[in-house]
Coordinates of C-alpha atoms in Angstrom, one line a residue:
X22 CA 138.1 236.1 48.3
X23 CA 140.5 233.6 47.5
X24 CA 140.6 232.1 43.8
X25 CA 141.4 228.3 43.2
X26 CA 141.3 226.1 40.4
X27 CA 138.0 224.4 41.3
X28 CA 134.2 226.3 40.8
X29 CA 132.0 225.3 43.4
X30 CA 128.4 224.5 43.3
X31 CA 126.4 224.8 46.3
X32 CA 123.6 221.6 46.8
X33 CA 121.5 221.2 49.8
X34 CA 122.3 218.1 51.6
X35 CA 119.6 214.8 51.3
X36 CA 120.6 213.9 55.0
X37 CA 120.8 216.2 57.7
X38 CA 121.1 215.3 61.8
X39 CA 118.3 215.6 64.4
X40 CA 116.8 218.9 64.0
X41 CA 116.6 220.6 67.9
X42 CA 113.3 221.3 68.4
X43 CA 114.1 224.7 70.8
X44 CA 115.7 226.4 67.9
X45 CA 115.0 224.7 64.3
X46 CA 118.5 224.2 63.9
X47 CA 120.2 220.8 62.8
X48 CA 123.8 219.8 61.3
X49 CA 123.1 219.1 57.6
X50 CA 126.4 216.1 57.3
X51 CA 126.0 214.1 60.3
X52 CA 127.8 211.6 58.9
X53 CA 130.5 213.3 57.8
X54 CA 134.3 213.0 59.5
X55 CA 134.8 216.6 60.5
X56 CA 138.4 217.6 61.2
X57 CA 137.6 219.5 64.1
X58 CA 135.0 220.9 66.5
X59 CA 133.6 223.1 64.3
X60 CA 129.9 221.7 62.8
X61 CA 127.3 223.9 60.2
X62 CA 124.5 224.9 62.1
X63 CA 121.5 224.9 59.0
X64 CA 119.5 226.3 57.8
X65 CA 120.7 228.7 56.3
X66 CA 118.6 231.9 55.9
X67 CA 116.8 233.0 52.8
X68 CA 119.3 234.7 50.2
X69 CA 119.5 238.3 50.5
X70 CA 118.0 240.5 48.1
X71 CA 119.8 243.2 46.4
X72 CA 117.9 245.8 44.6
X73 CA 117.8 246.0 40.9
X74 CA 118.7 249.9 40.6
X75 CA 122.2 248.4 41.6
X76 CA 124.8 246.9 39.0
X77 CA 124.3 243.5 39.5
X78 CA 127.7 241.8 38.0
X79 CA 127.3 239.3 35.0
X80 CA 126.7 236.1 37.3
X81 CA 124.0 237.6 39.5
X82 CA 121.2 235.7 37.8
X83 CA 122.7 232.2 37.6
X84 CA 125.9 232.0 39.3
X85 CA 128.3 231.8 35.7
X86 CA 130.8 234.6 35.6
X87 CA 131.9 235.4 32.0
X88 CA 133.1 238.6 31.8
X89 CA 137.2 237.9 31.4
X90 CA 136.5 234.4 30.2
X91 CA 137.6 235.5 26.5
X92 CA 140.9 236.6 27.6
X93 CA 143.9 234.4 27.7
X94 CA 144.7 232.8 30.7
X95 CA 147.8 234.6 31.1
X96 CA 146.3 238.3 29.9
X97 CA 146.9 240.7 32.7
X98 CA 144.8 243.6 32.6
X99 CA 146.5 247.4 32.7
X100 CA 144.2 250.0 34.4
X101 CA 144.0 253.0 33.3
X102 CA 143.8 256.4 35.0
X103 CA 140.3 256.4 35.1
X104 CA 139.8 252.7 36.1
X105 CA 142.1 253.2 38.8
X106 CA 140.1 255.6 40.0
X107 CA 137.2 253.8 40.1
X108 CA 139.2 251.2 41.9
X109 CA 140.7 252.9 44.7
X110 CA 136.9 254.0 45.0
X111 CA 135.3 250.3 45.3
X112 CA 138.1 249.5 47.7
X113 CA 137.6 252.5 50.1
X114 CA 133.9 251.0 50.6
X115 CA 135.2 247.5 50.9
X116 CA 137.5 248.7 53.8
X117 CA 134.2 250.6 55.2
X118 CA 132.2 247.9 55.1
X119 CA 134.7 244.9 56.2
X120 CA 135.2 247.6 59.3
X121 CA 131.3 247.3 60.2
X122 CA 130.9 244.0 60.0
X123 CA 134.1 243.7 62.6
X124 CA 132.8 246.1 65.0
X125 CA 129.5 243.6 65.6
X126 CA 132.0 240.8 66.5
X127 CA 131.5 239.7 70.2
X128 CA 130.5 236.4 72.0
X129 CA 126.7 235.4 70.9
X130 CA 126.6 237.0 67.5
X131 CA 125.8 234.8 64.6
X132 CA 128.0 234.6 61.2
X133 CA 124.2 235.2 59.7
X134 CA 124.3 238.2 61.4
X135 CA 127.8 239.4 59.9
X136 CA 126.5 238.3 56.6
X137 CA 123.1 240.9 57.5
X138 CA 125.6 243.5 58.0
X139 CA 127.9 243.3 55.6
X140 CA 124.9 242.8 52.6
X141 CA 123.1 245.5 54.1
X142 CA 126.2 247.9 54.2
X143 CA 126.8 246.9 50.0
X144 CA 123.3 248.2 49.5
X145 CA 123.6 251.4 51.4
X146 CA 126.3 252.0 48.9
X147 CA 124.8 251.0 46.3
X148 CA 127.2 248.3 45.9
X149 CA 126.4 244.5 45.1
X150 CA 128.0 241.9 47.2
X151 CA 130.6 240.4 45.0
X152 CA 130.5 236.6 46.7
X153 CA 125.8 236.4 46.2
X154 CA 126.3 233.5 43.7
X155 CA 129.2 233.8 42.2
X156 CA 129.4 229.9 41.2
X157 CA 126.0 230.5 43.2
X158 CA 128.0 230.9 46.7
X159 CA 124.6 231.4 48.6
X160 CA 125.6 234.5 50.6
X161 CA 127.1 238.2 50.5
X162 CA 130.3 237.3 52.5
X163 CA 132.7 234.9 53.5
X164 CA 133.2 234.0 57.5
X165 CA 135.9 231.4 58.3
X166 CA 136.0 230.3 62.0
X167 CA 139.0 228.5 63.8
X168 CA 139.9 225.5 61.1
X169 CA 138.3 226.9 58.1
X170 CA 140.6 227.7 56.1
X171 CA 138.5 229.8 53.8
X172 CA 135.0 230.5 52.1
X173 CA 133.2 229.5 54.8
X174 CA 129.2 229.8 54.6
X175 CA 127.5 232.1 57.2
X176 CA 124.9 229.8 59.1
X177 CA 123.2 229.9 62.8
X178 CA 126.3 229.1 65.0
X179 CA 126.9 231.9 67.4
X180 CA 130.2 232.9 68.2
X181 CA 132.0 231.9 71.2
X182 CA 134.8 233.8 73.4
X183 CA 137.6 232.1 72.3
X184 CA 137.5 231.6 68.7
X185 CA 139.1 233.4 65.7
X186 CA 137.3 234.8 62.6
X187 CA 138.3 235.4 59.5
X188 CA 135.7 238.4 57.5
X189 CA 136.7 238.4 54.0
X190 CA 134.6 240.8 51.8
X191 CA 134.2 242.0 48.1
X192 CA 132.2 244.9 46.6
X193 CA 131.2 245.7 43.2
X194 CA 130.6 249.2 42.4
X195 CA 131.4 250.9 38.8
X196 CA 132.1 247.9 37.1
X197 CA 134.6 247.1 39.3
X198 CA 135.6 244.4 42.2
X199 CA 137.3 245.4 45.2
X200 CA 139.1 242.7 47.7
X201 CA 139.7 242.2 51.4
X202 CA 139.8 239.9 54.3
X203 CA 140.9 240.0 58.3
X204 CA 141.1 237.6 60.9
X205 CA 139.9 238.9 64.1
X206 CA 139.7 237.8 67.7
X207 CA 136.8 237.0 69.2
X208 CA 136.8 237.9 73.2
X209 CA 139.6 237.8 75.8
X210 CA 139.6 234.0 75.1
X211 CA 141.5 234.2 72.1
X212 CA 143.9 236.9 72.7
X213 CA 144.8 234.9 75.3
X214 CA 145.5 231.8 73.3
X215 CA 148.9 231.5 72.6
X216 CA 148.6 229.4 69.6
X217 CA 145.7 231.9 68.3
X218 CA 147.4 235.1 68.6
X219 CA 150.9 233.1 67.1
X220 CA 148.7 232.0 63.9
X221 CA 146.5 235.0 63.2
X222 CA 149.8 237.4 63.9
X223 CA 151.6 235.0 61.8
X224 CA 149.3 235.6 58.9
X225 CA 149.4 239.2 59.2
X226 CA 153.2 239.9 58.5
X227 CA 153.2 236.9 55.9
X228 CA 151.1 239.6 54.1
X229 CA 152.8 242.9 55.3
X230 CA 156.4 240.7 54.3
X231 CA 155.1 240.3 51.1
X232 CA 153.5 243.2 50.0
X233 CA 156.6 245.2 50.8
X234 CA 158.0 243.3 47.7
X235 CA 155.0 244.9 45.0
X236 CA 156.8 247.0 42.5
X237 CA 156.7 247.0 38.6
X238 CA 159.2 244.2 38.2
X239 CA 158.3 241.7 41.1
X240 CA 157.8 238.4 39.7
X241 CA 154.6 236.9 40.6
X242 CA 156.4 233.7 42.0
X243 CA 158.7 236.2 44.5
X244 CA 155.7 236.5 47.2
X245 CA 155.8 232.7 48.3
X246 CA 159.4 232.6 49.0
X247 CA 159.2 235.2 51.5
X248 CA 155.6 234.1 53.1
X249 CA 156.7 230.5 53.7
X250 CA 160.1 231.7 54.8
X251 CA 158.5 234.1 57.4
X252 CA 155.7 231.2 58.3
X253 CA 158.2 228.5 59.0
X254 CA 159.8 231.0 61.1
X255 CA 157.0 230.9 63.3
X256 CA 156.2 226.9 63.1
X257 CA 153.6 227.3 61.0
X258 CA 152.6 226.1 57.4
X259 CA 151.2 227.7 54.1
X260 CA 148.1 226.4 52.7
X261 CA 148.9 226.1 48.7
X262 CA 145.7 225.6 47.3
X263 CA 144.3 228.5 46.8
X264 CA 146.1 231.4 45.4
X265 CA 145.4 235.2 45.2
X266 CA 144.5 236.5 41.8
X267 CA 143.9 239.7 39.9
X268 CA 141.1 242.1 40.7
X269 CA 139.3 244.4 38.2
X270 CA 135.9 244.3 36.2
X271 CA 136.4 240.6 36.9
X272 CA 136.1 239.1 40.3
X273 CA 138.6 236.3 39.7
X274 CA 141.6 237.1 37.1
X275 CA 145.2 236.7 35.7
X276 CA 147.6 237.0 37.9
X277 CA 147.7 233.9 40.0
X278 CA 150.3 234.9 43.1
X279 CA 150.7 231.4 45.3
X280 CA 152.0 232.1 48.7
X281 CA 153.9 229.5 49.3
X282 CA 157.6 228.9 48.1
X283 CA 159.5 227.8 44.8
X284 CA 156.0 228.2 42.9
X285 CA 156.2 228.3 39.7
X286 CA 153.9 231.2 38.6
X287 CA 154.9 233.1 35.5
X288 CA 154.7 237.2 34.7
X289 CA 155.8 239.7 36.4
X290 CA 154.2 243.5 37.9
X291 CA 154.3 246.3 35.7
X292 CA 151.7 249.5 36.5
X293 CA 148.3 249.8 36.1
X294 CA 147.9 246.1 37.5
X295 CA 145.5 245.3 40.3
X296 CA 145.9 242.2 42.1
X297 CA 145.4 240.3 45.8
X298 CA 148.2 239.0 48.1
X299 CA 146.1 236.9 50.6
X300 CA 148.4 233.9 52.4
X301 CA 146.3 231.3 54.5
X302 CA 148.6 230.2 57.5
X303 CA 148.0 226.9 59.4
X304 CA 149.4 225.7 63.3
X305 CA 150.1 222.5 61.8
X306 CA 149.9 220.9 58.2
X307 CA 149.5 222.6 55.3
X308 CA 147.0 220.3 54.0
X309 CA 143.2 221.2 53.5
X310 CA 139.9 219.3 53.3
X311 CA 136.3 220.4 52.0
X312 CA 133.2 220.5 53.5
X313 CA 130.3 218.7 51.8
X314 CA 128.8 222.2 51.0
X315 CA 131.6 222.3 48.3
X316 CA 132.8 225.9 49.6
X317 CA 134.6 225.5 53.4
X318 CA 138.1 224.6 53.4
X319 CA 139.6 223.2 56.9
X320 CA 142.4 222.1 57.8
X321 CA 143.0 218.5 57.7
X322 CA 144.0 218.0 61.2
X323 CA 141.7 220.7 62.4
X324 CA 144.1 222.9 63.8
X325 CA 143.8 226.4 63.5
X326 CA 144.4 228.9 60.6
X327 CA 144.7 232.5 59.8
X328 CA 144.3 234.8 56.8
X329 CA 144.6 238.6 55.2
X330 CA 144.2 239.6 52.0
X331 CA 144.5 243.2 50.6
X332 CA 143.9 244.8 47.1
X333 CA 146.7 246.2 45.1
X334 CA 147.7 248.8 42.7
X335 CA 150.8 248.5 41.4
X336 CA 152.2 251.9 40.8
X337 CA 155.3 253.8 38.6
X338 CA 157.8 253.0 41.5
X339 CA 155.9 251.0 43.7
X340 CA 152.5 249.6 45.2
X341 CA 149.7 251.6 46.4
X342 CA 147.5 249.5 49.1
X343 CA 143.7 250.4 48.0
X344 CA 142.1 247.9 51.0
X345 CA 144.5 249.3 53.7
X346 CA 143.2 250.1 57.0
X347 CA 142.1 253.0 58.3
X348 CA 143.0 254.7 61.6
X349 CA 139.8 253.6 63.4
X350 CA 139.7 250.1 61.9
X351 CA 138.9 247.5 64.7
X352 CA 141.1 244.6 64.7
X353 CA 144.7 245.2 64.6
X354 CA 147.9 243.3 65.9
X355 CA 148.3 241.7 69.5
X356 CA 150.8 241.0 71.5
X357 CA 152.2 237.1 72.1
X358 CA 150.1 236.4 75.5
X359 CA 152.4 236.3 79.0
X360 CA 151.9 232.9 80.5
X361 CA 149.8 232.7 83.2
X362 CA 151.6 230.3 85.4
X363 CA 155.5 231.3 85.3
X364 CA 157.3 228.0 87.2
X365 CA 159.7 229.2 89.7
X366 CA 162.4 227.7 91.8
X367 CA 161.8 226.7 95.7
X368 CA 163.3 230.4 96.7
X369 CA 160.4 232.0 94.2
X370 CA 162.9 232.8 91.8
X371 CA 161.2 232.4 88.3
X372 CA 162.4 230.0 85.9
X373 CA 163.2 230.1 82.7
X374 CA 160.2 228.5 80.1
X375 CA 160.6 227.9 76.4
X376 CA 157.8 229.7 74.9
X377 CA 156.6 229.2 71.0
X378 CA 156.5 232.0 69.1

């Protein structure tokens, strides 16, 4: 889950559209100048309980986090043996979990549903959902669709073939936070969208790019330059307003790591430290835009965007990836879709097409 500079308050909407009377379901800011297709479909379902036997984190209860708070903003926080332990543990069940929740993706399913897995998946390892209000987000995990750029709010709207999805989880377990997200296709529709397989594979060697760069001595500004080098690259842009962060006992902390070039972030790596790399990569501008729910970021021109994110350790001579996947994760890289319709000359002989990438 992304970090940013702004804490966000959920607040039910006053006004809400015509309410269908098959289903119960309504658009709660009719008026509102969406930058793309994509609407809320309300309501939302009751919050998910999470049993008290399980270590609820400090904002559990009302939605303030302030464990870290006392620290300096700039305080980086050195695991020890011990903690590290504990957080290559947290992140093993993030990857388990994030893995569920992808294998339910198909045509039809609702990003309630997701959110039902994934909640349900924390509990059965006696886990607490990191995102259940913290800064009272209402639910246990974040589901972006097409233009949402992040933190978007499970709700009613089923999937459809064609669209993207971006799953990003967190679990705390131990006293400790662990941090991933994937974008995933969502039927034969969008792996064979050009522009959807460009962005979402885009995203995924932004992060591979940078994280090949995590050592003790990487400068926390370093990561940008080479994700917006490698996003340009493929004609797309880097979202700058949210950031990844550090990881530990505290959801959100020091380091900030922008992904987007000549950034101006200050510290460097040294071992011991736990932190996300997590770029956001748009088709067109950079730019986002927030939903009156005060939690999804879109696009502003409602084009598509991507986004992975992965936990890391940095180690004595290098970086150890807690969140990476495992053999039988669903999800993975595709290939850049053929075009279906190849022009060719009057003798049949195919011509040559300039094809984005």
């Amino acid at each position: 889950m992304s970090s940013s500079n702004i804490f966000r308050n959920f607040i039910a909407p006053n006004v809400v559209s015509h309410i269908d009377e098959a289903t119960g379901n309504y658009n709660p800011f009719p008026t509102f100048p969406f930058t793309g297709s994509l609407r809320p479909v309300y309501p939302l379902s009751p919050r998910r309980k999470v049993p008290e036997r399980i270590r609820h984190p400090d904002y559990a209860v009302d939605g303030v986090p302030r464990t870290g708070q006392v620290l300096g903003r700039r305080q980086i926080t050195l695991l020890d043996k011990k903690q590290q332990a504990a957080m290559r543990k947290v992140c093993r069940m993030a990857r388990e979990v994030i893995d569920l929740a992808a294998r339910e993706l198909k045509p039809g399913v609702t990003t309630d549903h997701i959110d039902e897995v994934v909640h349900n998946a924390c509990i059965e390892r006696d886990s607490y959902p990191s995102p259940l209000n913290y800064n009272r987000y209402p639910k246990s995990v974040c589901t972006s669709v097409n233009e949402v750029v992040c933190h978007g709010i499970p709700d009613a709207r089923p999937l459809v073939d064609g669209d993207i999805i971006n799953i990003d989880v967190t679990l705390y377990h131990g006293g400790f936070h662990g941090d991933l997200n994937e974008t995933y296709y969502v039927g034969d529709k969008a792996l064979a969208d050009p522009d959807s397989v460009r962005v979402v594979e885009t995203a995924r060697e932004c992060l591979n790019e940078a994280i090949k760069l995590v050592k003790p001595g990487m400068l926390f500004r370093d990561p940008g330059n080479v994700i917006e080098k490698h996003a340009k690259s493929k004609n797309c842009s880097v979202v700058k307003t949210f950031v990844g962060h550090g990881v530990n006992q505290v959801f959100h902390a020091a380091p900030n790591v922008p992904h987007y070039g000549k950034n101006k972030a200050v510290g460097e790596a040294k071992p011991g430290m736990t932190f996300t790399i997590e770029p956001m990569i748009n088709l067109g501008t950079h730019r986002d835009k927030m939903w009156p729910d005060d939690w999804t970021s879109v696009t502003q021109d409602g084009l598509r965007t991507a986004q992975f994110e992965h936990t890391l350790l940095v180690t004595e001579d290098g970086v150890e990836n807690l969140t990476a996947r495992l053999p039988d994760s669903p999800g993975g890289p595709a290939k850049m879709p053929e075009p279906e319709d190849t022009p060719t000359a009057i003798d049949g002989t195919p011509l040559s097409v300039d094809v984005v990438s």
